[in-house]
Amino acid sequence: MSAVKLVIFDWDGTVMDSVGRIVSSMQIAAEKTGLAVPQAATVQHIIGLSLDPAFDILFPDTSKAQRQTLFEHYRDEYVLHNNTPTPMFEGAEALFEQLANQNILLAVATGKARKGLDRIFAETGLARYFATTRCADEAQSKPHPDMLQQIIAELGLAAQEAVMVGDTSHDLKMAQAIAMPRVGVSHGAHDIALLRQYEPLAVIDKLADLPTVLF
């Protein structure tokens, strides 16, 4: 691996402990739309995908009108009504500061829409750490590597100079597709055995362990 110049983070399940809210919001949205409510494990598997491919998996036989209703219920539930806490994982901001102090660029590649990430940045004040970000409505959905390709092109770096950090197979698969080194985190949506199928440098249990993998 080349010297690390950029670390790209997924958000949900990697930086923010939001898996519980995503799962329950999707289940409630399905119920309100009159659809079969998916199992929690099934919803967890689609975390990280953009909503359209996620709906293809969870609700394959829905009409365009049903999908629009489902989207509206999901958005309103996640943003307005669901009280499931979504804290940052322990050590997240300290890690960002540590990497920034070592002149490592930081970026985000997330399945969130731009409005969602901007809302989180406004609430947390974390935007200042990131050189650039890409969201689900600005690129092809994971696991296509479009988000990563856009990020490294903008920053003028090669894939081998960056590391993707994520909690799902979707994150690691998109990095693997362009031979970008990758690190899994075990505290998110997908289990360790699945993450290891995509040949990460390591699967870490907490964000504070990342520097020991990178340097």
Short mmCIF file of N, CA and C in Angstrom, two decimals, residues 81-185:
data_model
loop_
_atom_site.label_atom_id
_atom_site.label_comp_id
_atom_site.label_asym_id
_atom_site.label_seq_id
_atom_site.Cartn_x
_atom_site.Cartn_y
_atom_site.Cartn_z
N HIS A 81 -39.86 11.76 13.68
CA HIS A 81 -40.65 11.04 14.68
C HIS A 81 -39.87 9.99 15.49
N ASN A 82 -38.85 9.42 14.90
CA ASN A 82 -38.17 8.30 15.55
C ASN A 82 -37.18 8.83 16.60
N ASN A 83 -37.34 8.37 17.82
CA ASN A 83 -36.50 8.86 18.92
C ASN A 83 -35.32 7.93 19.23
N THR A 84 -35.10 6.91 18.40
CA THR A 84 -33.96 6.03 18.63
C THR A 84 -32.68 6.86 18.55
N PRO A 85 -31.83 6.84 19.59
CA PRO A 85 -30.62 7.67 19.58
C PRO A 85 -29.68 7.31 18.42
N THR A 86 -28.98 8.32 17.91
CA THR A 86 -27.98 8.10 16.85
C THR A 86 -26.68 8.81 17.23
N PRO A 87 -26.02 8.35 18.30
CA PRO A 87 -24.78 9.02 18.71
C PRO A 87 -23.63 8.68 17.78
N MET A 88 -22.61 9.54 17.80
CA MET A 88 -21.36 9.19 17.14
C MET A 88 -20.72 8.04 17.91
N PHE A 89 -20.08 7.14 17.17
CA PHE A 89 -19.34 6.09 17.87
C PHE A 89 -18.19 6.70 18.67
N GLU A 90 -17.90 6.07 19.78
CA GLU A 90 -16.86 6.58 20.67
C GLU A 90 -15.55 6.76 19.91
N GLY A 91 -14.95 7.92 20.10
CA GLY A 91 -13.65 8.18 19.52
C GLY A 91 -13.67 8.72 18.10
N ALA A 92 -14.86 8.93 17.53
CA ALA A 92 -14.93 9.37 16.13
C ALA A 92 -14.26 10.71 15.92
N GLU A 93 -14.67 11.71 16.68
CA GLU A 93 -14.10 13.05 16.46
C GLU A 93 -12.63 13.09 16.83
N ALA A 94 -12.25 12.38 17.87
CA ALA A 94 -10.83 12.33 18.25
C ALA A 94 -10.00 11.73 17.13
N LEU A 95 -10.55 10.72 16.45
CA LEU A 95 -9.84 10.12 15.32
C LEU A 95 -9.71 11.12 14.17
N PHE A 96 -10.79 11.83 13.86
CA PHE A 96 -10.73 12.82 12.79
C PHE A 96 -9.64 13.86 13.09
N GLU A 97 -9.61 14.31 14.32
CA GLU A 97 -8.62 15.33 14.70
C GLU A 97 -7.20 14.77 14.61
N GLN A 98 -7.02 13.54 15.07
CA GLN A 98 -5.70 12.92 15.01
C GLN A 98 -5.20 12.80 13.57
N LEU A 99 -6.07 12.32 12.68
CA LEU A 99 -5.67 12.15 11.29
C LEU A 99 -5.39 13.50 10.63
N ALA A 100 -6.25 14.49 10.91
CA ALA A 100 -6.04 15.82 10.35
C ALA A 100 -4.71 16.41 10.82
N ASN A 101 -4.36 16.17 12.06
CA ASN A 101 -3.09 16.67 12.60
C ASN A 101 -1.89 16.00 11.95
N GLN A 102 -2.11 14.83 11.34
CA GLN A 102 -1.06 14.13 10.62
C GLN A 102 -1.11 14.43 9.11
N ASN A 103 -1.87 15.48 8.78
CA ASN A 103 -2.00 15.93 7.38
C ASN A 103 -2.62 14.87 6.46
N ILE A 104 -3.50 14.05 7.02
CA ILE A 104 -4.27 13.10 6.23
C ILE A 104 -5.58 13.76 5.84
N LEU A 105 -5.90 13.74 4.56
CA LEU A 105 -7.19 14.25 4.11
C LEU A 105 -8.30 13.28 4.51
N LEU A 106 -9.48 13.82 4.78
CA LEU A 106 -10.63 13.00 5.15
C LEU A 106 -11.78 13.29 4.20
N ALA A 107 -12.57 12.26 3.92
CA ALA A 107 -13.75 12.40 3.07
C ALA A 107 -14.85 11.48 3.58
N VAL A 108 -16.05 11.67 3.07
CA VAL A 108 -17.21 10.83 3.39
C VAL A 108 -17.81 10.31 2.10
N ALA A 109 -18.14 9.03 2.08
CA ALA A 109 -18.89 8.40 0.99
C ALA A 109 -20.07 7.68 1.64
N THR A 110 -21.26 8.24 1.50
CA THR A 110 -22.39 7.77 2.29
C THR A 110 -23.63 7.48 1.46
N GLY A 111 -24.42 6.56 1.95
CA GLY A 111 -25.73 6.28 1.37
C GLY A 111 -26.78 7.30 1.75
N LYS A 112 -26.43 8.25 2.62
CA LYS A 112 -27.35 9.33 2.94
C LYS A 112 -27.52 10.25 1.74
N ALA A 113 -28.67 10.91 1.67
CA ALA A 113 -28.85 11.99 0.71
C ALA A 113 -28.10 13.22 1.21
N ARG A 114 -27.84 14.15 0.30
CA ARG A 114 -27.11 15.37 0.67
C ARG A 114 -27.80 16.11 1.81
N LYS A 115 -29.12 16.23 1.75
CA LYS A 115 -29.84 16.93 2.83
C LYS A 115 -29.58 16.27 4.18
N GLY A 116 -29.54 14.93 4.17
CA GLY A 116 -29.33 14.21 5.42
C GLY A 116 -27.95 14.44 6.00
N LEU A 117 -26.92 14.36 5.15
CA LEU A 117 -25.56 14.59 5.64
C LEU A 117 -25.38 16.03 6.09
N ASP A 118 -25.91 16.98 5.33
CA ASP A 118 -25.79 18.38 5.73
C ASP A 118 -26.48 18.63 7.07
N ARG A 119 -27.61 17.96 7.29
CA ARG A 119 -28.30 18.12 8.57
C ARG A 119 -27.43 17.61 9.71
N ILE A 120 -26.80 16.45 9.52
CA ILE A 120 -25.93 15.89 10.55
C ILE A 120 -24.73 16.80 10.79
N PHE A 121 -24.15 17.32 9.72
CA PHE A 121 -23.01 18.23 9.88
C PHE A 121 -23.42 19.47 10.66
N ALA A 122 -24.61 20.00 10.39
CA ALA A 122 -25.08 21.18 11.11
C ALA A 122 -25.27 20.87 12.60
N GLU A 123 -25.72 19.65 12.90
CA GLU A 123 -25.97 19.26 14.29
C GLU A 123 -24.68 18.97 15.05
N THR A 124 -23.68 18.44 14.36
CA THR A 124 -22.46 17.97 15.04
C THR A 124 -21.25 18.89 14.88
N GLY A 125 -21.26 19.74 13.86
CA GLY A 125 -20.10 20.59 13.62
C GLY A 125 -18.90 19.85 13.06
N LEU A 126 -19.10 18.67 12.48
CA LEU A 126 -17.98 17.84 12.03
C LEU A 126 -17.55 18.14 10.59
N ALA A 127 -18.28 18.96 9.87
CA ALA A 127 -17.96 19.20 8.46
C ALA A 127 -16.54 19.73 8.28
N ARG A 128 -16.03 20.44 9.25
CA ARG A 128 -14.71 21.07 9.11
C ARG A 128 -13.58 20.08 8.92
N TYR A 129 -13.80 18.82 9.26
CA TYR A 129 -12.74 17.82 9.13
C TYR A 129 -12.61 17.26 7.71
N PHE A 130 -13.60 17.47 6.86
CA PHE A 130 -13.66 16.72 5.60
C PHE A 130 -13.35 17.59 4.39
N ALA A 131 -12.42 17.10 3.58
CA ALA A 131 -12.03 17.81 2.36
C ALA A 131 -13.13 17.77 1.32
N THR A 132 -13.88 16.68 1.28
CA THR A 132 -15.00 16.55 0.35
C THR A 132 -15.91 15.42 0.82
N THR A 133 -17.11 15.39 0.28
CA THR A 133 -18.08 14.34 0.62
C THR A 133 -18.88 13.98 -0.62
N ARG A 134 -19.37 12.74 -0.67
CA ARG A 134 -20.27 12.31 -1.72
C ARG A 134 -21.44 11.57 -1.10
N CYS A 135 -22.64 11.87 -1.61
CA CYS A 135 -23.86 11.32 -1.06
C CYS A 135 -24.61 10.50 -2.12
N ALA A 136 -25.65 9.82 -1.65
CA ALA A 136 -26.37 8.87 -2.51
C ALA A 136 -27.01 9.53 -3.72
N ASP A 137 -27.38 10.82 -3.60
CA ASP A 137 -28.03 11.50 -4.71
C ASP A 137 -27.05 12.24 -5.61
N GLU A 138 -25.75 11.95 -5.43
CA GLU A 138 -24.72 12.61 -6.23
C GLU A 138 -23.85 11.62 -7.00
N ALA A 139 -24.15 10.35 -6.87
CA ALA A 139 -23.31 9.32 -7.50
C ALA A 139 -24.14 8.05 -7.64
N GLN A 140 -23.59 7.09 -8.38
CA GLN A 140 -24.24 5.79 -8.46
C GLN A 140 -24.19 5.12 -7.08
N SER A 141 -25.19 4.31 -6.81
CA SER A 141 -25.27 3.67 -5.49
C SER A 141 -24.12 2.71 -5.26
N LYS A 142 -23.66 2.65 -4.02
CA LYS A 142 -22.80 1.56 -3.61
C LYS A 142 -23.50 0.25 -3.98
N PRO A 143 -22.78 -0.79 -4.34
CA PRO A 143 -21.33 -0.95 -4.32
C PRO A 143 -20.60 -0.50 -5.58
N HIS A 144 -21.28 0.21 -6.50
CA HIS A 144 -20.55 0.79 -7.62
C HIS A 144 -19.52 1.78 -7.05
N PRO A 145 -18.31 1.82 -7.59
CA PRO A 145 -17.26 2.67 -7.01
C PRO A 145 -17.33 4.14 -7.41
N ASP A 146 -18.42 4.58 -8.01
CA ASP A 146 -18.51 5.95 -8.51
C ASP A 146 -18.20 6.99 -7.44
N MET A 147 -18.73 6.83 -6.24
CA MET A 147 -18.45 7.79 -5.17
C MET A 147 -16.96 7.93 -4.92
N LEU A 148 -16.29 6.81 -4.82
CA LEU A 148 -14.86 6.82 -4.55
C LEU A 148 -14.09 7.41 -5.72
N GLN A 149 -14.49 7.08 -6.92
CA GLN A 149 -13.81 7.62 -8.10
C GLN A 149 -13.96 9.13 -8.18
N GLN A 150 -15.15 9.62 -7.85
CA GLN A 150 -15.35 11.08 -7.83
C GLN A 150 -14.46 11.74 -6.79
N ILE A 151 -14.38 11.15 -5.62
CA ILE A 151 -13.61 11.74 -4.53
C ILE A 151 -12.12 11.81 -4.88
N ILE A 152 -11.56 10.71 -5.34
CA ILE A 152 -10.11 10.72 -5.61
C ILE A 152 -9.79 11.59 -6.83
N ALA A 153 -10.71 11.66 -7.79
CA ALA A 153 -10.50 12.55 -8.94
C ALA A 153 -10.48 14.00 -8.49
N GLU A 154 -11.40 14.37 -7.62
CA GLU A 154 -11.45 15.75 -7.12
C GLU A 154 -10.18 16.12 -6.36
N LEU A 155 -9.66 15.18 -5.60
CA LEU A 155 -8.50 15.46 -4.75
C LEU A 155 -7.17 15.15 -5.43
N GLY A 156 -7.23 14.61 -6.66
CA GLY A 156 -6.02 14.35 -7.42
C GLY A 156 -5.16 13.23 -6.87
N LEU A 157 -5.80 12.20 -6.37
CA LEU A 157 -5.09 11.08 -5.76
C LEU A 157 -5.40 9.78 -6.50
N ALA A 158 -4.51 8.81 -6.32
CA ALA A 158 -4.74 7.47 -6.84
C ALA A 158 -5.48 6.64 -5.80
N ALA A 159 -6.17 5.61 -6.27
CA ALA A 159 -6.92 4.75 -5.35
C ALA A 159 -6.02 4.15 -4.28
N GLN A 160 -4.78 3.84 -4.63
CA GLN A 160 -3.86 3.19 -3.70
C GLN A 160 -3.35 4.15 -2.61
N GLU A 161 -3.62 5.44 -2.77
CA GLU A 161 -3.21 6.42 -1.76
C GLU A 161 -4.32 6.70 -0.75
N ALA A 162 -5.46 6.04 -0.93
CA ALA A 162 -6.62 6.24 -0.06
C ALA A 162 -7.00 4.94 0.63
N VAL A 163 -7.76 5.06 1.70
CA VAL A 163 -8.31 3.90 2.41
C VAL A 163 -9.79 4.16 2.66
N MET A 164 -10.61 3.18 2.33
CA MET A 164 -12.05 3.25 2.61
C MET A 164 -12.34 2.54 3.91
N VAL A 165 -13.10 3.18 4.78
CA VAL A 165 -13.48 2.60 6.08
C VAL A 165 -14.99 2.47 6.13
N GLY A 166 -15.49 1.25 6.32
CA GLY A 166 -16.93 1.07 6.34
C GLY A 166 -17.38 -0.17 7.10
N ASP A 167 -18.68 -0.20 7.40
CA ASP A 167 -19.23 -1.29 8.20
C ASP A 167 -19.99 -2.31 7.38
N THR A 168 -20.08 -2.11 6.04
CA THR A 168 -20.87 -3.04 5.24
C THR A 168 -20.07 -3.59 4.07
N SER A 169 -20.57 -4.69 3.54
CA SER A 169 -19.97 -5.28 2.34
C SER A 169 -20.05 -4.30 1.17
N HIS A 170 -21.07 -3.45 1.15
CA HIS A 170 -21.22 -2.48 0.06
C HIS A 170 -20.03 -1.51 0.04
N ASP A 171 -19.60 -1.09 1.22
CA ASP A 171 -18.45 -0.19 1.32
C ASP A 171 -17.17 -0.86 0.83
N LEU A 172 -16.94 -2.06 1.32
CA LEU A 172 -15.69 -2.74 1.00
C LEU A 172 -15.68 -3.21 -0.45
N LYS A 173 -16.83 -3.61 -0.96
CA LYS A 173 -16.89 -4.07 -2.34
C LYS A 173 -16.59 -2.95 -3.32
N MET A 174 -17.09 -1.74 -3.04
CA MET A 174 -16.82 -0.64 -3.98
C MET A 174 -15.35 -0.26 -3.96
N ALA A 175 -14.71 -0.35 -2.79
CA ALA A 175 -13.27 -0.08 -2.73
C ALA A 175 -12.48 -1.17 -3.44
N GLN A 176 -12.88 -2.41 -3.22
CA GLN A 176 -12.19 -3.54 -3.86
C GLN A 176 -12.25 -3.41 -5.38
N ALA A 177 -13.34 -2.88 -5.92
CA ALA A 177 -13.53 -2.78 -7.36
C ALA A 177 -12.49 -1.90 -8.03
N ILE A 178 -11.91 -0.96 -7.28
CA ILE A 178 -10.87 -0.09 -7.85
C ILE A 178 -9.53 -0.27 -7.14
N ALA A 179 -9.38 -1.42 -6.48
CA ALA A 179 -8.13 -1.76 -5.79
C ALA A 179 -7.73 -0.72 -4.76
N MET A 180 -8.73 -0.14 -4.08
CA MET A 180 -8.46 0.79 -2.98
C MET A 180 -8.36 0.00 -1.68
N PRO A 181 -7.32 0.18 -0.89
CA PRO A 181 -7.25 -0.49 0.41
C PRO A 181 -8.48 -0.14 1.25
N ARG A 182 -8.86 -1.06 2.14
CA ARG A 182 -10.12 -0.90 2.86
C ARG A 182 -10.02 -1.53 4.26
N VAL A 183 -10.79 -0.96 5.15
CA VAL A 183 -10.84 -1.43 6.54
C VAL A 183 -12.30 -1.56 6.93
N GLY A 184 -12.66 -2.70 7.50
CA GLY A 184 -14.01 -2.90 7.99
C GLY A 184 -14.11 -2.53 9.46
N VAL A 185 -15.30 -2.15 9.88
CA VAL A 185 -15.57 -1.94 11.31
C VAL A 185 -16.68 -2.91 11.71
#
